[in-house]
């Protein structure tokens, strides 16, 4: 069964510093990969997704992620953290066969320190 | 265009009572999903509707949970009788046919005391 691992349930960065949130998936067949964000008292919002094609994908709010098949990873980055980036981030995977069931990681809470 | 809407946003009930959560998907979305996040755990899949049919209900925890989607529009998730371990956030989501993008609602927070 598909599994998604997020390293670090809590990550703190200083405002202006690089944000790096780690995600690894388990399947031998590369799945479709997603990052969702949940701001306080809001729902899950799609940040970006990888399905096929270019392995570096850009999302909203300056975030990007790179699919690395050899490392089974899909880490999320942002060059310079902003206070408004404080939220919980979820990595997720969907089997590329087209079945739409999504498997989530446990989530990483990002704290941005002024 | 309205997003996925869920009601109620918060609910506190006593153990043994019944709660019904409602989800209105984005108009035109045939796929509707229910997910749940128990405190400190992953968001987990409960079930998937395609129109009014249950495509996959493998994630439903037990027979105290009943999901319906009459007419292929809105869906309800009933928990009867509720237990303490049912507390968590219940997310509804929807997508168009064959789309990789799933849109989530804001969730329904359920607390069973």
Coordinates of C-alpha atoms in Angstrom, one line a residue:
Chain A
X1 CA 0.0 0.0 0.0
X2 CA 1.0 3.5 -0.7
X3 CA 2.5 5.5 2.2
X4 CA 3.8 9.0 2.5
X5 CA 6.4 10.1 5.1
X6 CA 6.9 13.7 6.2
X7 CA 10.1 14.2 8.2
X8 CA 9.5 16.6 11.0
X9 CA 6.1 17.3 12.4
X10 CA 7.2 20.8 13.4
X11 CA 9.6 23.0 11.5
X12 CA 10.7 26.5 12.6
X13 CA 12.4 29.0 10.3
X14 CA 13.3 32.6 10.6
X15 CA 11.5 35.1 8.4
X16 CA 13.4 35.4 5.2
X17 CA 15.1 32.0 5.6
X18 CA 14.7 29.0 3.3
X19 CA 11.8 26.8 3.9
X20 CA 12.4 23.0 3.3
X21 CA 9.7 20.5 4.1
X22 CA 10.6 16.9 3.3
X23 CA 8.3 14.3 1.8
X24 CA 9.0 10.7 0.7
X25 CA 6.7 8.2 -0.9
X26 CA 6.8 4.5 -0.9
X27 CA 5.4 3.1 -4.1
X28 CA 7.6 1.5 -6.8
X29 CA 5.5 3.1 -9.5
X30 CA 5.8 6.9 -9.2
X31 CA 2.5 8.3 -8.1
X32 CA 0.9 11.7 -8.6
X33 CA 2.2 13.9 -5.8
X34 CA 0.7 16.9 -4.1
X35 CA 1.3 19.4 -1.4
X36 CA -1.6 20.9 0.5
X37 CA -1.6 23.7 3.0
X38 CA -4.0 24.3 5.8
X39 CA -4.0 27.8 7.3
X40 CA -5.6 28.2 10.8
X41 CA -9.3 27.7 10.8
X42 CA -9.4 27.0 7.0
X43 CA -9.7 24.0 4.7
X44 CA -7.0 22.2 2.7
X45 CA -5.7 24.3 -0.2
X46 CA -3.7 22.8 -3.0
X47 CA -0.2 24.3 -3.2
X48 CA 1.1 22.4 -6.2
X49 CA 1.0 19.0 -7.8
X50 CA 3.2 16.7 -9.9
X51 CA 1.7 14.3 -12.4
X52 CA 4.0 14.0 -15.4
X53 CA 6.5 16.1 -17.3
X54 CA 8.8 18.6 -15.7
X55 CA 10.0 17.4 -12.3
X56 CA 10.3 20.9 -10.8
X57 CA 6.8 22.2 -10.2
X58 CA 5.9 25.7 -9.1
X59 CA 2.9 26.4 -7.0
X60 CA 1.2 29.3 -5.3
X61 CA 2.8 31.7 -2.9
X62 CA 6.3 31.2 -4.2
X63 CA 6.5 27.5 -3.2
X64 CA 8.0 24.8 -5.5
X65 CA 8.7 21.1 -5.2
X66 CA 11.0 18.8 -7.1
X67 CA 10.1 15.2 -7.9
X68 CA 13.1 12.9 -7.6
X69 CA 12.4 9.4 -8.6
X70 CA 15.7 8.0 -7.5
X71 CA 15.2 9.3 -4.0
X72 CA 11.4 8.7 -4.0
X73 CA 11.1 12.3 -2.7
X74 CA 9.0 15.4 -3.3
X75 CA 10.4 18.0 -1.0
X76 CA 8.7 21.4 -0.8
X77 CA 10.8 24.6 -0.8
X78 CA 10.4 28.3 -0.7
X79 CA 13.5 30.6 -0.9
X80 CA 12.4 33.2 1.7
X81 CA 9.8 32.5 4.4
X82 CA 7.1 35.0 5.2
X83 CA 5.1 35.3 8.3
X84 CA 2.0 34.4 6.4
X85 CA 3.5 31.0 5.5
X86 CA 2.9 29.8 9.0
X87 CA 0.5 26.9 8.5
X88 CA 0.3 23.1 8.4
X89 CA 1.6 21.4 5.2
X90 CA 0.6 18.0 3.9
X91 CA 2.3 15.9 1.3
X92 CA 0.0 13.5 -0.5
X93 CA 0.1 10.8 -3.1
X94 CA -2.4 9.4 -5.6
X95 CA -1.8 6.2 -7.6
X96 CA -1.0 7.1 -11.2
X97 CA -3.3 4.4 -12.5
X98 CA -6.1 7.0 -12.3
X99 CA -7.8 5.8 -9.1
X100 CA -8.3 8.9 -7.1
X101 CA -7.8 7.8 -3.5
X102 CA -5.3 10.1 -1.9
X103 CA -2.8 9.0 0.8
X104 CA -1.6 11.8 3.1
X105 CA 1.5 12.3 5.2
X106 CA 1.1 13.2 8.8
X107 CA 1.6 16.9 8.2
X108 CA 4.3 19.4 9.1
X109 CA 3.5 22.5 11.1
X110 CA 5.6 25.4 9.9
X111 CA 6.4 28.2 12.4
X112 CA 7.9 31.4 11.1
X113 CA 9.9 33.4 13.6
X114 CA 10.1 37.2 13.2
Chain B
X1 CA -17.8 29.6 -8.1
X2 CA -18.6 28.2 -4.7
X3 CA -16.1 25.7 -3.3
X4 CA -16.8 22.6 -1.3
X5 CA -19.0 23.5 1.6
X6 CA -19.5 21.6 4.8
X7 CA -22.0 21.8 7.7
X8 CA -21.7 22.1 10.6
X9 CA -18.3 23.6 11.0
X10 CA -18.1 22.5 14.6
X11 CA -20.2 20.0 16.6
X12 CA -20.0 18.8 20.2
X13 CA -22.1 15.8 21.1
X14 CA -22.2 13.3 23.9
X15 CA -21.1 9.7 23.5
X16 CA -24.0 7.7 22.2
X17 CA -25.7 10.5 20.4
X18 CA -26.1 10.8 16.6
X19 CA -24.4 13.4 14.4
X20 CA -25.0 14.0 10.7
X21 CA -22.4 15.9 8.7
X22 CA -23.3 17.4 5.3
X23 CA -21.2 18.2 2.3
X24 CA -22.1 20.1 -0.8
X25 CA -19.5 19.5 -3.5
X26 CA -18.5 21.9 -6.3
X27 CA -21.3 22.0 -8.8
X28 CA -20.7 19.5 -11.6
X29 CA -18.2 17.4 -9.7
X30 CA -19.2 13.7 -9.9
X31 CA -16.6 12.5 -7.5
X32 CA -17.1 13.1 -3.8
X33 CA -14.8 12.0 -1.0
X34 CA -14.9 11.9 2.8
X35 CA -11.7 12.0 4.8
X36 CA -11.0 12.1 8.5
X37 CA -8.2 13.4 10.7
X38 CA -8.1 12.2 14.2
X39 CA -6.0 14.4 16.5
X40 CA -2.3 13.9 15.8
X41 CA -2.8 11.4 13.0
X42 CA -2.8 11.4 9.3
X43 CA -5.7 12.5 7.2
X44 CA -7.3 9.2 6.2
X45 CA -9.6 8.3 3.4
X46 CA -13.1 7.1 4.4
X47 CA -15.0 6.7 1.1
X48 CA -15.5 7.8 -2.4
X49 CA -18.7 8.4 -4.3
X50 CA -19.1 8.6 -8.1
X51 CA -22.3 10.3 -8.5
X52 CA -24.7 8.5 -6.2
X53 CA -22.7 5.2 -6.2
X54 CA -20.2 4.2 -3.6
X55 CA -17.0 3.6 -5.5
X56 CA -14.8 2.7 -2.5
X57 CA -15.8 2.6 1.1
X58 CA -12.8 0.7 2.3
X59 CA -11.8 3.4 4.8
X60 CA -15.1 3.5 6.8
X61 CA -14.1 2.5 10.3
X62 CA -17.2 0.4 11.2
X63 CA -20.9 0.2 10.8
X64 CA -21.6 3.1 13.0
X65 CA -20.7 5.3 10.0
X66 CA -23.2 5.7 7.2
X67 CA -22.6 7.8 4.1
X68 CA -25.2 8.7 1.5
X69 CA -25.3 10.7 -1.6
X70 CA -28.9 10.8 -2.8
X71 CA -29.3 12.1 -6.4
X72 CA -25.6 12.5 -6.8
X73 CA -25.5 16.0 -5.3
X74 CA -24.8 16.6 -1.7
X75 CA -23.7 13.9 0.7
X76 CA -24.3 13.2 4.4
X77 CA -22.1 11.2 6.8
X78 CA -23.9 10.0 9.8
X79 CA -22.3 8.7 13.0
X80 CA -24.6 6.6 15.1
X81 CA -24.0 6.1 18.0
X82 CA -20.9 8.4 18.4
X83 CA -18.0 7.2 20.4
X84 CA -15.1 9.2 21.9
X85 CA -12.6 8.0 19.3
X86 CA -14.8 9.5 16.5
X87 CA -13.6 12.9 17.5
X88 CA -11.7 14.7 14.8
X89 CA -12.0 16.7 11.7
X90 CA -14.1 15.3 8.8
X91 CA -13.1 16.7 5.4
X92 CA -15.2 16.4 2.3
X93 CA -13.7 16.8 -1.1
X94 CA -14.8 16.7 -4.7
X95 CA -13.3 16.5 -8.2
X96 CA -14.3 16.3 -11.8
X97 CA -14.2 13.1 -13.6
X98 CA -10.6 11.9 -14.3
X99 CA -9.2 15.0 -12.7
X100 CA -6.1 14.8 -10.5
X101 CA -7.1 17.9 -8.6
X102 CA -9.2 17.3 -5.6
X103 CA -10.8 20.3 -3.8
X104 CA -11.3 20.1 -0.1
X105 CA -13.8 21.8 2.1
X106 CA -13.0 23.5 5.4
X107 CA -13.8 20.4 7.4
X108 CA -16.3 19.6 10.2
X109 CA -14.8 19.5 13.6
X110 CA -16.5 16.8 15.7
X111 CA -15.9 16.5 19.4
X112 CA -17.5 13.6 21.3
X113 CA -17.6 14.0 25.1

